[in-house]
C-alpha positions as MATLAB code, in Angstrom:
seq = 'XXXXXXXXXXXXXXXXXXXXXXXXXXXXXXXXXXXXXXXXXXXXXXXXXXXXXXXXXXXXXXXXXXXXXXXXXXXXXXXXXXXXXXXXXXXXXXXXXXXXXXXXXXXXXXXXXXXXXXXXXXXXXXXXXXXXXXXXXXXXXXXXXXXXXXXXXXXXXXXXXXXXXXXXXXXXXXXXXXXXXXXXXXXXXXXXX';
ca = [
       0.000    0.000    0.000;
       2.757    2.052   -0.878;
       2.122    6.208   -1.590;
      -1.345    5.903   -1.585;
      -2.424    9.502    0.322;
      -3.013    7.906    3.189;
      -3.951   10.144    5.941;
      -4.469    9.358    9.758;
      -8.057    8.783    9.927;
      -6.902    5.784    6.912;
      -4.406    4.827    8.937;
      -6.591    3.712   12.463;
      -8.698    1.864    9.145;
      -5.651    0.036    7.867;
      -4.262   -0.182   11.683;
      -7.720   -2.457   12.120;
      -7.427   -4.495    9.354;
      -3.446   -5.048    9.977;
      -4.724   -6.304   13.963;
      -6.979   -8.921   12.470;
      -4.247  -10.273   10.481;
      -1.945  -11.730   13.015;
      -0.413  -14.107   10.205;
       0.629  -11.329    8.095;
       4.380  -11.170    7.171;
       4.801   -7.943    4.933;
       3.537   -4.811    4.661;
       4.601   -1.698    3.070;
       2.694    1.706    4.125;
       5.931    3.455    2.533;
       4.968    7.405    1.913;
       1.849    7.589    3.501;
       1.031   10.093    6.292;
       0.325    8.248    9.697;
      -0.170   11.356   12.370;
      -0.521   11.080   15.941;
      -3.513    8.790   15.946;
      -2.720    6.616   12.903;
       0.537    5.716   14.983;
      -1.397    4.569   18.082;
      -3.440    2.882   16.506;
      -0.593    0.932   13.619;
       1.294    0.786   17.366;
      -1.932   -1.512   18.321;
      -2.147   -3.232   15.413;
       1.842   -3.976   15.284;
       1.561   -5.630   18.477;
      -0.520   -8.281   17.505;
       1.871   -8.880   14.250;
       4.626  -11.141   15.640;
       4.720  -12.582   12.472;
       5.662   -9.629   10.426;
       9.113  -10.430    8.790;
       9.420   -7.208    6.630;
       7.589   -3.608    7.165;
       8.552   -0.589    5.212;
       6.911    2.305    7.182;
       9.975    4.804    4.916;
       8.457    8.430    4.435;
       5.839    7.965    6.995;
       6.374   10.831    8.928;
       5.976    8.847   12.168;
       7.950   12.168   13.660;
       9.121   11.268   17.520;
       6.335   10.869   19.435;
       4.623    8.657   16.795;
       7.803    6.456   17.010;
       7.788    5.914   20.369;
       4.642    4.336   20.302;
       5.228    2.127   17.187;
       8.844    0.971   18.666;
       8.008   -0.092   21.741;
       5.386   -2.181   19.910;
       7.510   -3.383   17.339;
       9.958   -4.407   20.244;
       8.521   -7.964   21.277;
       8.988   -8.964   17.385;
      11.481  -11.636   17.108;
      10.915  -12.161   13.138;
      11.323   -8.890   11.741;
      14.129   -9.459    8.909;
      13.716   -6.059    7.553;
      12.653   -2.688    8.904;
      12.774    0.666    6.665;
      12.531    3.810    8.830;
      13.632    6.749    6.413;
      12.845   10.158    6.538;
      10.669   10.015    9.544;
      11.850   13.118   11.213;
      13.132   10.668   13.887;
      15.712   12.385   16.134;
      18.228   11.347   19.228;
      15.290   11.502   21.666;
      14.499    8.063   19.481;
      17.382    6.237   20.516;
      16.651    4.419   23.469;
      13.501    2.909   22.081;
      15.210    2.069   18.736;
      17.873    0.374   20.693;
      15.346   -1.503   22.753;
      13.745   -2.250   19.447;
      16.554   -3.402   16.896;
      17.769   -5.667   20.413;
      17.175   -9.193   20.548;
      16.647   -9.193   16.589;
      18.805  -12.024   15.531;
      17.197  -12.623   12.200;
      17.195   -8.900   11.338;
      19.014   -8.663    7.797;
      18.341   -4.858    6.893;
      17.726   -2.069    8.573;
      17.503    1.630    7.492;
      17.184    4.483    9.005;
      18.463    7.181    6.596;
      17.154   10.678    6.756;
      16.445   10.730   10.462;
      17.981   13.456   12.925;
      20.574   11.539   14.600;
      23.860   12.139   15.829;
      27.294   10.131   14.745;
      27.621    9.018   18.823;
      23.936    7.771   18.030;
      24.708    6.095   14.764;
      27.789    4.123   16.584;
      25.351    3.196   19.476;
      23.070    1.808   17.172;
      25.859   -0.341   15.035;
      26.914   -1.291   18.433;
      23.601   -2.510   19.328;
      23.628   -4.547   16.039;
      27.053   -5.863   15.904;
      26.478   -7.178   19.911;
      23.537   -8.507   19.218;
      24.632  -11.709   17.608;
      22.640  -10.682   14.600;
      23.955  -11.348   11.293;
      22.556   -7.951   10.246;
      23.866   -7.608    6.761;
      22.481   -4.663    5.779;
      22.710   -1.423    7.578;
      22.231    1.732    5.781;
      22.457    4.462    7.780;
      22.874    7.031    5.260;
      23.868   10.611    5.256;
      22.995   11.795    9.241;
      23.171   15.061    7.827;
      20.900   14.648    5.128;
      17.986   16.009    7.436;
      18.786   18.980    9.349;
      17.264   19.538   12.279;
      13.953   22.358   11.897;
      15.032   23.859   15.077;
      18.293   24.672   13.196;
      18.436   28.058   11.092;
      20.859   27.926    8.783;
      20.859   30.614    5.930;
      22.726   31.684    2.629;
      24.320   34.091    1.773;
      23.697   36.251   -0.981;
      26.015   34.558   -3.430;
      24.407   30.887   -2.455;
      27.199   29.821   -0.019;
      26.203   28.153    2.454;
      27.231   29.595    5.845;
      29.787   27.836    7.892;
      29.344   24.741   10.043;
      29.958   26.088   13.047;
      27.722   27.955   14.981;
      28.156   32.145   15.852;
      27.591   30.515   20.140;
      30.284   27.703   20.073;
      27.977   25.334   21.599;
      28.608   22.873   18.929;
      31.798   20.889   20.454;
      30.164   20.429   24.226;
      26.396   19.648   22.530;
      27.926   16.707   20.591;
      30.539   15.812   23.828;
      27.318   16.060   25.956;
      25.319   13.746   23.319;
      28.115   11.126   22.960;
      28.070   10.757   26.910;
      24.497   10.201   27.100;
      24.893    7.726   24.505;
      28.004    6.144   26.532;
      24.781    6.385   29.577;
      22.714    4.850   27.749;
      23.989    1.657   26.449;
      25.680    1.126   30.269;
      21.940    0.880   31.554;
      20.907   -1.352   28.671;
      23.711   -3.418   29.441;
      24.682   -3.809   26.042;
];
C-alpha cells in the first residue's frame, strides 16, 4: 500500500485491518502520512503482528512521538528481517527505544534508518547494538545523518548561495555533541549492552 495519500483517519482503518491479520508477514505503508492517531493505533495493530518479517513504514512521517509508540510495539517482534525507517523526522530523543527495538533481533538482515535526525555518537550506538547482538545484520544503511537537518536549526545563505559555515556564531557545537556522545556512553551502560 505504498504512496497511496493515506492520511491518519486511513491509517486507524488500515491499523484495524493489519490487527486482524496476526499471520501477516509484509507490509509496506511506505509514503503515507500516519499522524498522531494513525501511529497509536498501527502501534496496536503492530503488536498483535509477531509474524511480520518485513515492514517498510519509509516516508511515513511517524515524527518522535509517533515512534515511540510504534517501537516499543515493534519491540517484542522476534521475526522482523527487515525494517525501513527513512525520513521520519526521527531524532536522538528516538534512541533508546530504537535500541530496545533493533535488540534481541537475531534474524534482522536490513535495517535503514536514513534521513532521520541523529547524531554520529547515536549512529555508533546503534551499530553497536547490532554488531552485539549476535545478529547477522547484513544490511545497515544508515545514510547521510546530515541529510535532514534539524527544523530547530536556522541555517541561511548568503547572498552569493554559499552556504554559511558549520559552526555555529555561540560555540555550543563541540560540548552539545561531547554532551550527546556521553548520554549515549549512559545509555547503552543501563541497557547493558
Amino acid at each position: 500500500m505504498p504512496q497511496n495519500g493515506i492520511r491518519s483517519a486511513g491509517m486507524i482503518a488500515v491499523a484495524g485491518a493489519v490487527a486482524g491479520n496476526p499471520e501477516l508477514k509484509v507490509l509496506n505503508l511506505n509514503d503515507n502520512t500516519f499522524g498522531k492517531e494513525g501511529c497509536v493505533a498501527m502501534a496496536k495493530a503492530f503488536a498483535s503482528c509477531t509474524k511480520l518479517e518485513q515492514l517498510n513504514l519509509g516516508d511515513c512521517l511517524l515524527r518522535s512521538a509517533g515512534f515511540e509508540a510504534i517501537g516499543a510495539a515493534l519491540a517484542g517482534n522476534a521475526n522482523l528481517k527487515m525494517l525501513d525507517l527513512t525520513y521520519n523526522e526521527m531524532k536522538e530523543a528516538n534512541l533508546e527505544t530504537l535500541i530496545k527495538l533493533l535488540t534481541g533481533k537475531a534474524r534482522l538482515e536490513k535495517l535503514e534508518i536514513n534521513g532521520n535526525i541523529f547524531s554520529e555518537a547515536s549512529i555508533q550506538a546503534i551499530a553497536a547494538c547490532i554488531d552485539g547482538d549476535g545478529g547477522k545484520l547484513a544490511d545497515v544503511v544508515l545514510g547521510d545523518i546530515d541529510e535532514m537537518e534539524d527544523p530547530d536549526d536556522d541555517e541561511d545563505e548568503d547572498s552569493d548561495g554559499d552556504e554559511d559555515s558549520d559552526s555555529d556564531s555561540d560555540g555550543d557545537d563541540v560540548s552539545e555533541d561531547e554532551e550527546g556522545a556521553a548520554d549515549v556512553a549512559d545509555l547503552l551502560k543501563n541497557l547493558k549492552m
